């Protein structure tokens, strides 16, 4: 009954904090950083205080002549005020477009151009150090969250303006714009509506409800510009769960925070979980109270899932894995318990949500998809975006007949219907098999590996790029033993983990890494 009720309306980001405050006024949001737009608020605030902050900045945006239907590009230094400003823009009927703080200035300028003279919300540091001067010509106005700059308006100067009422836009109207990961080039601007975001909310709340029955602290470390963050906030706030919002993923920092706060639910990127494997050995038990680990991005390596689940003392603790994409949201789900072996098949990503998502795998060459001949994975979901802003033809080319969306991944389905993800289409190395499966195996066999990425070399051979814990030299004998039985590969190239090119959601940019390898390794 609840899912039917929420399906009949669109997600309402503009009043999310207000509605949550009406239900749970004393609930709290804890931050590990200060907000640029409200440095005096501190790092612990009630949901009511957060709601007032959203209302305040919605009124300031209105005073800066932002109006319903206007696009508002938000590109500032990293912080939780990014989603707060997005909610403020939606509150007055505007459409926020969120650009990662990690994007370079030229890419930001290109995406602002696609947004067709939007208002730009940024800060002095971005304008001074990263953004090109042409950004002023591309923007209708430039608004600053901190600092000052000639030609820009400081939002701080608009403090105390009269509050304005919330504006309700139709649920089929564009509500939010996020960008794709950019692993294969310039990111695309994905347009979400209230309807499509609500369709993403439904499967995620249906996956959480059977597992988490009582009030738990939910720790979230998800890119502040990703659509997943807003569904996670909706689930947490409206159910009255205290939220711990992390901007810093450094394992030592996270261990300190988790040891103090004892979260019961954690939502994070796969690569962040890999970094946090070492928390399992912390004598303070920072993961000991976790009932649910959740990830809505790529499939995690089995070793990571095994280590994290072994670190919690909660009865019935599980790892919930949702496979999806920025364009369609979560498509399939699978959960794992403590009995999952470290060498389990990490390519099985799960089953579709009954009545909410559909998945099929179509042939690439006329032969049935199977492990040796993976096909194209396609998804049908009401959560699919409505277009790529400024690239409508590109969007239309990716939608197949019947509304099926090509995910850009290859794999197959078992006779039971489980979806197996083997590789990205663009990362296939002919004759090698699944690079992701090989990476799973190597990580399971070598505990000293912090990361491994297999990419094609200049000659077409598979090249393993490895990162070790503490950047210790790779043991050649251990490597030879670990690769036994795997397809032939070139000699491993060792890099430091923080030198790997990453997206806003910490995915490794494999094509860029391959290009960098062709120019010579950073560390050998």
XYZ file of C-alpha atoms in Angstrom:
524
model
C 0.000 0.000 0.000
C 2.828 2.422 0.898
C 4.653 1.812 -2.395
C 1.443 2.335 -4.355
C 0.832 5.602 -2.539
C 4.314 7.038 -3.160
C 4.203 5.884 -6.787
C 1.303 8.222 -7.517
C 3.282 11.404 -6.997
C 6.678 12.711 -7.915
C 9.595 13.236 -5.579
C 9.427 16.693 -3.975
C 12.988 17.746 -3.237
C 12.119 21.372 -2.551
C 10.138 20.495 0.564
C 11.990 17.326 1.569
C 13.620 18.776 4.687
C 10.461 20.695 5.624
C 8.310 17.556 5.462
C 10.926 15.523 7.353
C 11.079 18.213 10.039
C 7.313 18.102 10.433
C 7.511 14.359 11.117
C 10.782 14.230 13.072
C 11.758 17.786 14.149
C 14.470 16.683 16.599
C 16.166 14.273 14.198
C 19.764 15.236 13.439
C 22.226 15.496 10.588
C 25.896 15.172 11.576
C 28.638 16.391 9.213
C 32.385 15.839 9.115
C 32.914 19.289 7.586
C 31.647 22.866 7.851
C 29.135 24.265 5.378
C 30.401 27.119 3.215
C 26.935 28.680 3.148
C 26.474 28.416 6.932
C 29.850 28.114 8.686
C 28.320 29.045 12.041
C 25.773 26.235 11.949
C 28.371 23.746 13.122
C 28.624 20.059 12.348
C 25.522 18.851 14.144
C 22.124 20.273 13.230
C 18.517 19.261 13.605
C 16.473 18.523 10.527
C 14.402 21.591 11.431
C 17.538 23.751 11.234
C 18.419 22.202 7.881
C 14.880 22.895 6.628
C 15.192 26.532 7.655
C 18.537 26.773 5.858
C 16.994 25.438 2.641
C 14.100 27.919 2.969
C 16.541 30.758 3.638
C 18.690 30.075 0.571
C 15.674 29.464 -1.639
C 14.624 33.005 -0.746
C 18.119 34.336 -1.453
C 18.099 32.659 -4.881
C 14.713 34.265 -5.546
C 16.132 37.645 -4.531
C 18.946 37.007 -7.036
C 16.235 36.742 -9.747
C 16.179 32.956 -10.070
C 12.690 32.014 -11.235
C 10.629 28.835 -11.874
C 11.988 26.895 -14.839
C 15.411 28.571 -14.695
C 18.439 26.297 -14.671
C 20.875 26.742 -11.802
C 24.292 25.135 -12.268
C 25.894 24.362 -8.912
C 29.657 23.877 -9.089
C 31.490 24.674 -5.886
C 34.015 23.257 -3.474
C 32.938 19.914 -2.053
C 30.409 19.921 0.760
C 26.908 18.976 1.857
C 25.717 22.461 0.978
C 25.659 21.274 -2.668
C 22.507 19.134 -2.164
C 21.084 21.754 0.221
C 21.407 24.389 -2.505
C 19.862 21.964 -4.987
C 16.839 21.558 -2.705
C 16.684 25.354 -2.332
C 16.606 25.796 -6.117
C 13.863 23.173 -6.511
C 11.896 24.877 -3.737
C 11.355 27.928 -5.973
C 10.683 25.869 -9.107
C 14.163 26.164 -10.627
C 16.097 23.184 -12.019
C 19.512 22.614 -10.394
C 22.292 21.092 -12.501
C 24.967 19.615 -10.239
C 28.552 19.489 -11.481
C 31.224 17.632 -9.547
C 33.899 19.706 -7.800
C 36.409 17.315 -9.423
C 35.603 18.440 -12.976
C 38.198 20.639 -14.649
C 37.293 24.191 -15.599
C 37.049 23.598 -19.353
C 34.661 20.679 -18.883
C 32.529 22.796 -16.552
C 32.418 25.567 -19.166
C 31.264 23.058 -21.805
C 28.479 21.770 -19.541
C 27.412 25.320 -18.611
C 27.190 26.047 -22.347
C 24.842 23.056 -22.768
C 22.684 24.418 -19.946
C 21.997 27.511 -22.109
C 22.862 30.535 -19.950
C 21.965 29.233 -16.512
C 22.546 30.921 -13.206
C 25.863 29.644 -11.822
C 26.353 29.025 -8.100
C 30.052 28.703 -7.312
C 32.690 30.151 -4.989
C 35.700 32.427 -5.089
C 38.208 29.554 -5.135
C 36.624 27.972 -8.224
C 36.479 31.300 -10.066
C 40.008 32.261 -9.100
C 41.810 28.976 -9.644
C 39.858 26.752 -12.031
C 37.067 28.257 -14.105
C 37.854 30.129 -17.345
C 36.908 33.802 -17.581
C 34.367 32.922 -20.292
C 32.152 31.432 -17.583
C 30.650 34.901 -16.985
C 29.575 35.180 -20.639
C 28.053 31.684 -20.508
C 26.030 32.406 -17.355
C 22.967 34.553 -16.750
C 24.371 35.410 -13.320
C 27.170 34.186 -11.056
C 26.337 33.691 -7.374
C 28.953 32.982 -4.704
C 28.601 30.677 -1.709
C 31.815 32.039 -0.194
C 34.389 34.713 -0.902
C 34.034 37.526 -3.395
C 34.795 38.158 -7.045
C 34.260 41.037 -9.420
C 31.062 40.583 -11.406
C 29.610 38.004 -9.022
C 26.927 38.352 -6.335
C 27.637 37.032 -2.849
C 24.729 35.028 -1.476
C 25.829 36.205 1.970
C 24.877 39.755 0.942
C 21.272 38.598 0.539
C 20.868 37.425 4.122
C 17.595 38.513 5.690
C 15.595 38.857 2.476
C 11.879 38.072 2.836
C 11.035 34.396 2.726
C 9.089 33.219 -0.308
C 6.595 30.336 -0.451
C 7.509 27.031 -2.036
C 6.649 26.601 -5.718
C 5.165 23.260 -6.772
C 6.073 22.154 -10.290
C 4.309 19.305 -12.142
C 5.927 15.909 -11.446
C 6.637 15.394 -15.154
C 8.617 18.670 -15.250
C 12.453 18.541 -15.138
C 13.440 18.691 -11.471
C 17.129 17.831 -11.281
C 20.082 17.531 -13.650
C 23.100 15.415 -12.777
C 25.960 14.293 -14.945
C 27.175 10.854 -15.945
C 30.505 9.525 -14.705
C 32.482 10.601 -17.748
C 34.459 7.349 -17.868
C 34.290 7.422 -21.680
C 34.684 11.167 -22.313
C 32.912 14.429 -21.473
C 30.076 13.750 -19.015
C 26.499 13.873 -20.272
C 23.851 15.943 -18.487
C 21.065 13.616 -17.330
C 17.626 15.214 -16.842
C 15.440 13.792 -14.038
C 11.810 14.614 -13.270
C 9.810 14.247 -10.091
C 8.266 11.092 -11.563
C 11.571 9.456 -12.552
C 13.197 10.213 -9.195
C 10.191 8.797 -7.346
C 10.464 5.650 -9.465
C 14.054 5.268 -8.215
C 12.978 5.821 -4.628
C 10.494 2.946 -4.675
C 12.893 0.008 -5.253
C 15.432 1.406 -2.826
C 12.969 1.864 0.028
C 11.559 -1.602 -0.716
C 15.056 -3.077 -0.358
C 15.767 -1.241 2.921
C 12.451 -1.761 4.739
C 12.716 -5.557 5.306
C 16.265 -5.263 6.675
C 16.232 -2.187 8.919
C 13.305 -2.240 11.337
C 14.416 0.225 13.994
C 15.930 3.696 14.102
C 19.563 3.438 13.021
C 22.266 5.998 12.276
C 22.754 6.013 8.512
C 26.254 6.969 7.382
C 26.394 8.230 3.806
C 29.496 8.782 1.713
C 28.138 9.373 -1.780
C 29.101 12.061 -4.254
C 27.128 15.199 -3.393
C 26.246 15.653 -7.072
C 24.902 12.124 -7.698
C 21.189 11.353 -8.021
C 21.594 8.438 -5.568
C 22.259 10.901 -2.756
C 18.768 12.384 -3.038
C 16.954 9.062 -2.820
C 19.169 8.121 0.135
C 18.279 11.407 1.833
C 14.587 10.909 1.155
C 14.573 7.427 2.668
C 16.609 8.474 5.714
C 14.934 11.790 6.511
C 11.321 10.768 6.027
C 11.763 7.650 8.176
C 13.480 9.624 10.939
C 16.926 8.037 10.748
C 19.788 10.219 12.039
C 22.227 10.910 9.207
C 26.018 10.997 9.316
C 27.202 12.732 6.144
C 30.844 12.195 5.161
C 32.828 14.280 2.716
C 36.214 12.746 3.584
C 36.770 9.053 2.758
C 40.234 8.724 4.308
C 40.173 5.410 6.238
C 41.775 6.846 9.375
C 39.239 9.673 9.492
C 36.305 7.356 8.783
C 37.463 4.899 11.459
C 37.528 7.688 14.046
C 34.051 8.901 13.103
C 32.504 5.429 12.933
C 34.091 4.378 16.235
C 32.350 7.349 17.855
C 29.003 7.289 16.021
C 28.504 3.496 15.506
C 26.371 3.634 12.329
C 23.857 0.862 11.727
C 23.630 1.448 7.969
C 26.368 2.578 5.574
C 25.883 3.753 1.986
C 29.082 4.330 -0.004
C 30.829 3.928 -3.335
C 32.482 0.566 -4.124
C 35.965 2.073 -4.184
C 35.355 3.682 -0.799
C 34.446 0.302 0.638
C 37.697 -1.075 -0.781
C 39.601 1.675 1.020
C 37.731 0.878 4.236
C 38.659 -2.802 4.304
C 41.337 -1.929 6.842
C 38.624 -0.774 9.267
C 37.872 -4.470 9.815
C 41.165 -4.752 11.737
C 40.626 -1.670 13.917
C 40.401 -2.794 17.582
C 37.763 -0.108 18.265
C 35.329 -1.966 16.014
C 34.146 0.979 13.883
C 32.052 -1.413 11.763
C 30.808 -3.581 14.618
C 27.265 -2.134 14.735
C 26.532 -2.194 11.005
C 23.356 -4.079 10.080
C 23.385 -3.121 6.399
C 26.163 -2.152 4.009
C 24.649 -0.704 0.844
C 26.046 0.217 -2.548
C 24.117 1.339 -5.616
C 26.899 1.547 -8.159
C 29.252 -1.096 -9.579
C 29.478 -4.654 -8.255
C 31.898 -4.965 -5.356
C 34.769 -7.404 -5.274
C 33.919 -10.475 -3.139
C 36.965 -9.913 -0.925
C 35.678 -6.494 0.097
C 32.200 -7.797 0.907
C 33.661 -10.688 2.932
C 35.976 -8.493 5.015
C 33.342 -5.884 5.823
C 30.710 -8.423 6.855
C 33.212 -10.204 9.086
C 33.802 -6.908 10.913
C 30.245 -6.434 12.153
C 28.777 -8.122 15.216
C 25.150 -7.538 14.260
C 23.024 -10.624 13.851
C 21.786 -11.061 10.307
C 24.014 -8.319 8.888
C 23.955 -8.165 5.100
C 25.574 -6.414 2.196
C 22.946 -5.033 -0.187
C 24.200 -4.521 -3.731
C 22.144 -2.629 -6.299
C 23.387 -2.539 -9.880
C 22.265 0.418 -11.924
C 23.314 3.525 -13.792
C 22.908 7.285 -13.598
C 20.455 7.159 -16.495
C 18.068 4.517 -15.111
C 18.719 4.260 -11.388
C 18.862 0.871 -9.622
C 17.958 -2.038 -11.900
C 18.769 -5.260 -10.033
C 19.478 -6.175 -6.418
C 21.291 -8.899 -4.527
C 22.164 -9.337 -0.871
C 24.992 -11.238 0.781
C 25.430 -12.565 4.299
C 28.467 -13.570 6.315
C 28.506 -16.972 4.681
C 29.658 -15.498 1.379
C 33.125 -16.880 0.553
C 35.961 -14.516 -0.394
C 36.272 -16.288 -3.751
C 32.540 -16.207 -4.586
C 31.405 -15.176 -8.044
C 31.484 -11.398 -7.890
C 29.943 -10.985 -11.339
C 26.451 -12.048 -10.278
C 24.779 -8.712 -9.564
C 21.250 -9.890 -8.853
C 17.633 -9.909 -9.988
C 15.292 -7.127 -11.168
C 12.813 -5.520 -8.758
C 9.452 -7.236 -9.349
C 6.975 -4.837 -10.893
C 9.506 -1.997 -10.978
C 12.424 -2.883 -13.285
C 13.052 -5.308 -16.144
C 16.349 -6.568 -17.557
C 17.238 -8.419 -20.724
C 20.522 -9.407 -22.380
C 20.619 -9.256 -26.188
C 23.106 -10.915 -28.493
C 26.044 -9.013 -29.951
C 26.672 -11.462 -32.786
C 23.598 -13.612 -33.313
C 24.673 -16.252 -30.795
C 22.950 -16.629 -27.410
C 24.604 -14.616 -24.603
C 26.620 -16.799 -22.228
C 29.813 -16.521 -20.133
C 32.012 -16.995 -23.216
C 29.841 -14.783 -25.434
C 28.398 -11.935 -23.331
C 25.576 -9.843 -24.711
C 24.390 -6.289 -24.238
C 22.612 -5.629 -20.935
C 19.439 -3.558 -21.362
C 17.074 -2.214 -18.706
C 13.512 -0.928 -18.725
C 12.514 1.276 -15.787
C 10.223 4.213 -15.005
C 13.279 5.757 -13.350
C 14.947 6.393 -16.701
C 15.957 9.981 -17.349
C 13.948 11.891 -19.940
C 16.867 13.199 -22.027
C 20.497 14.295 -22.151
C 20.456 18.090 -21.948
C 21.897 19.507 -25.165
C 22.400 16.006 -26.613
C 18.862 14.865 -27.336
C 19.858 12.861 -30.447
C 22.462 10.955 -28.469
C 19.817 10.065 -25.902
C 17.385 8.890 -28.578
C 20.030 6.616 -30.094
C 20.499 4.802 -26.789
C 16.806 4.019 -26.247
C 15.866 0.786 -28.016
C 12.379 -0.223 -29.166
C 9.983 -0.720 -26.300
C 11.827 1.682 -24.030
C 14.819 -0.601 -23.387
C 17.949 1.264 -22.325
C 21.398 0.031 -23.366
C 23.525 0.063 -20.198
C 26.909 -0.002 -21.904
C 27.761 -3.239 -20.069
C 28.000 -6.812 -21.333
C 27.036 -9.996 -19.534
C 24.465 -12.783 -19.499
C 21.581 -14.180 -17.436
C 21.521 -17.582 -15.806
C 18.622 -19.988 -16.207
C 17.316 -18.639 -12.893
C 17.351 -15.098 -14.254
C 20.315 -13.702 -12.303
C 22.171 -10.974 -14.186
C 25.931 -11.464 -14.539
C 27.938 -8.342 -15.374
C 31.255 -9.171 -17.057
C 32.625 -5.893 -18.478
C 31.887 -2.476 -19.877
C 31.423 -2.642 -23.655
C 34.321 -0.255 -24.230
C 36.625 -2.213 -21.899
C 36.301 -5.599 -23.614
C 39.631 -7.209 -24.456
C 38.887 -9.757 -27.173
C 40.005 -13.259 -26.268
C 40.717 -12.399 -22.630
C 37.368 -13.038 -20.986
C 36.027 -10.868 -18.171
C 38.594 -8.392 -16.869
C 36.354 -7.741 -13.853
C 36.268 -11.456 -12.970
C 40.063 -11.626 -13.239
C 40.339 -8.617 -10.941
C 38.018 -10.327 -8.437
C 40.229 -13.409 -8.469
C 43.494 -11.519 -8.023
C 42.149 -9.416 -5.160
C 40.925 -12.580 -3.469
C 44.308 -14.261 -3.833
C 46.501 -11.293 -2.850
C 45.540 -9.483 0.350
C 48.364 -6.976 -0.247
C 46.554 -5.543 -3.284
C 44.593 -2.368 -2.607
C 43.355 -2.056 -6.196
C 43.836 -3.697 -9.580
C 42.600 -2.501 -12.953
C 43.170 -4.519 -16.133
C 43.216 -2.413 -19.311
C 44.321 -3.039 -22.894
C 47.887 -2.073 -23.723
C 49.095 -0.475 -26.931
C 49.563 -3.932 -28.472
C 46.113 -5.122 -27.386
C 47.415 -7.308 -24.545
C 45.836 -7.088 -21.119
C 47.911 -4.900 -18.791
C 47.285 -5.182 -15.029
C 47.757 -1.904 -13.143
C 48.205 -2.721 -9.459
C 48.207 -0.687 -6.259
C 49.472 -2.194 -3.019
C 48.695 -1.377 0.585
C 51.173 1.199 1.806
C 52.642 1.323 -1.720
C 54.884 -1.604 -0.867
C 56.723 -3.162 -3.857
C 54.776 -5.964 -5.490
C 56.183 -9.428 -4.750
C 56.898 -11.017 -8.190
C 56.672 -14.578 -6.858
C 53.323 -13.905 -5.180
C 52.057 -12.314 -8.380
C 53.055 -15.335 -10.494
C 51.273 -17.664 -8.063
C 48.146 -15.486 -8.023
C 47.864 -15.340 -11.808
C 48.052 -19.097 -12.250
C 45.110 -20.295 -14.307
C 44.127 -16.798 -15.483
C 44.374 -15.606 -19.110
C 47.835 -14.363 -20.152
C 48.648 -10.787 -19.194
C 51.539 -8.373 -19.626
C 53.795 -7.725 -16.647
C 52.038 -5.736 -13.930
C 52.534 -1.990 -13.718
C 52.489 -0.581 -10.203
C 50.945 2.810 -9.474
C 49.929 4.685 -6.378
C 46.235 4.483 -5.733
C 45.643 8.241 -5.641
C 47.272 8.573 -9.075
C 44.578 6.520 -10.788
C 42.183 8.777 -12.759
C 38.781 8.737 -11.058
C 35.263 9.999 -11.656
C 33.104 11.884 -9.152
C 31.888 8.517 -7.818
C 35.478 7.180 -7.508
C 35.186 4.873 -10.520
C 38.480 4.337 -12.307
C 38.531 5.957 -15.742
C 39.817 2.915 -17.579
C 40.116 4.500 -21.026
C 42.070 7.416 -19.598
C 44.246 5.021 -17.611
C 45.010 3.107 -20.825
C 46.007 6.379 -22.503
C 48.222 7.314 -19.575
C 49.887 3.905 -19.729
C 50.697 4.448 -23.387
C 52.571 7.598 -22.339
C 54.555 5.663 -19.709
C 53.821 4.553 -16.117
C 53.823 7.070 -13.294
C 55.446 4.609 -10.903
C 57.081 1.294 -11.688
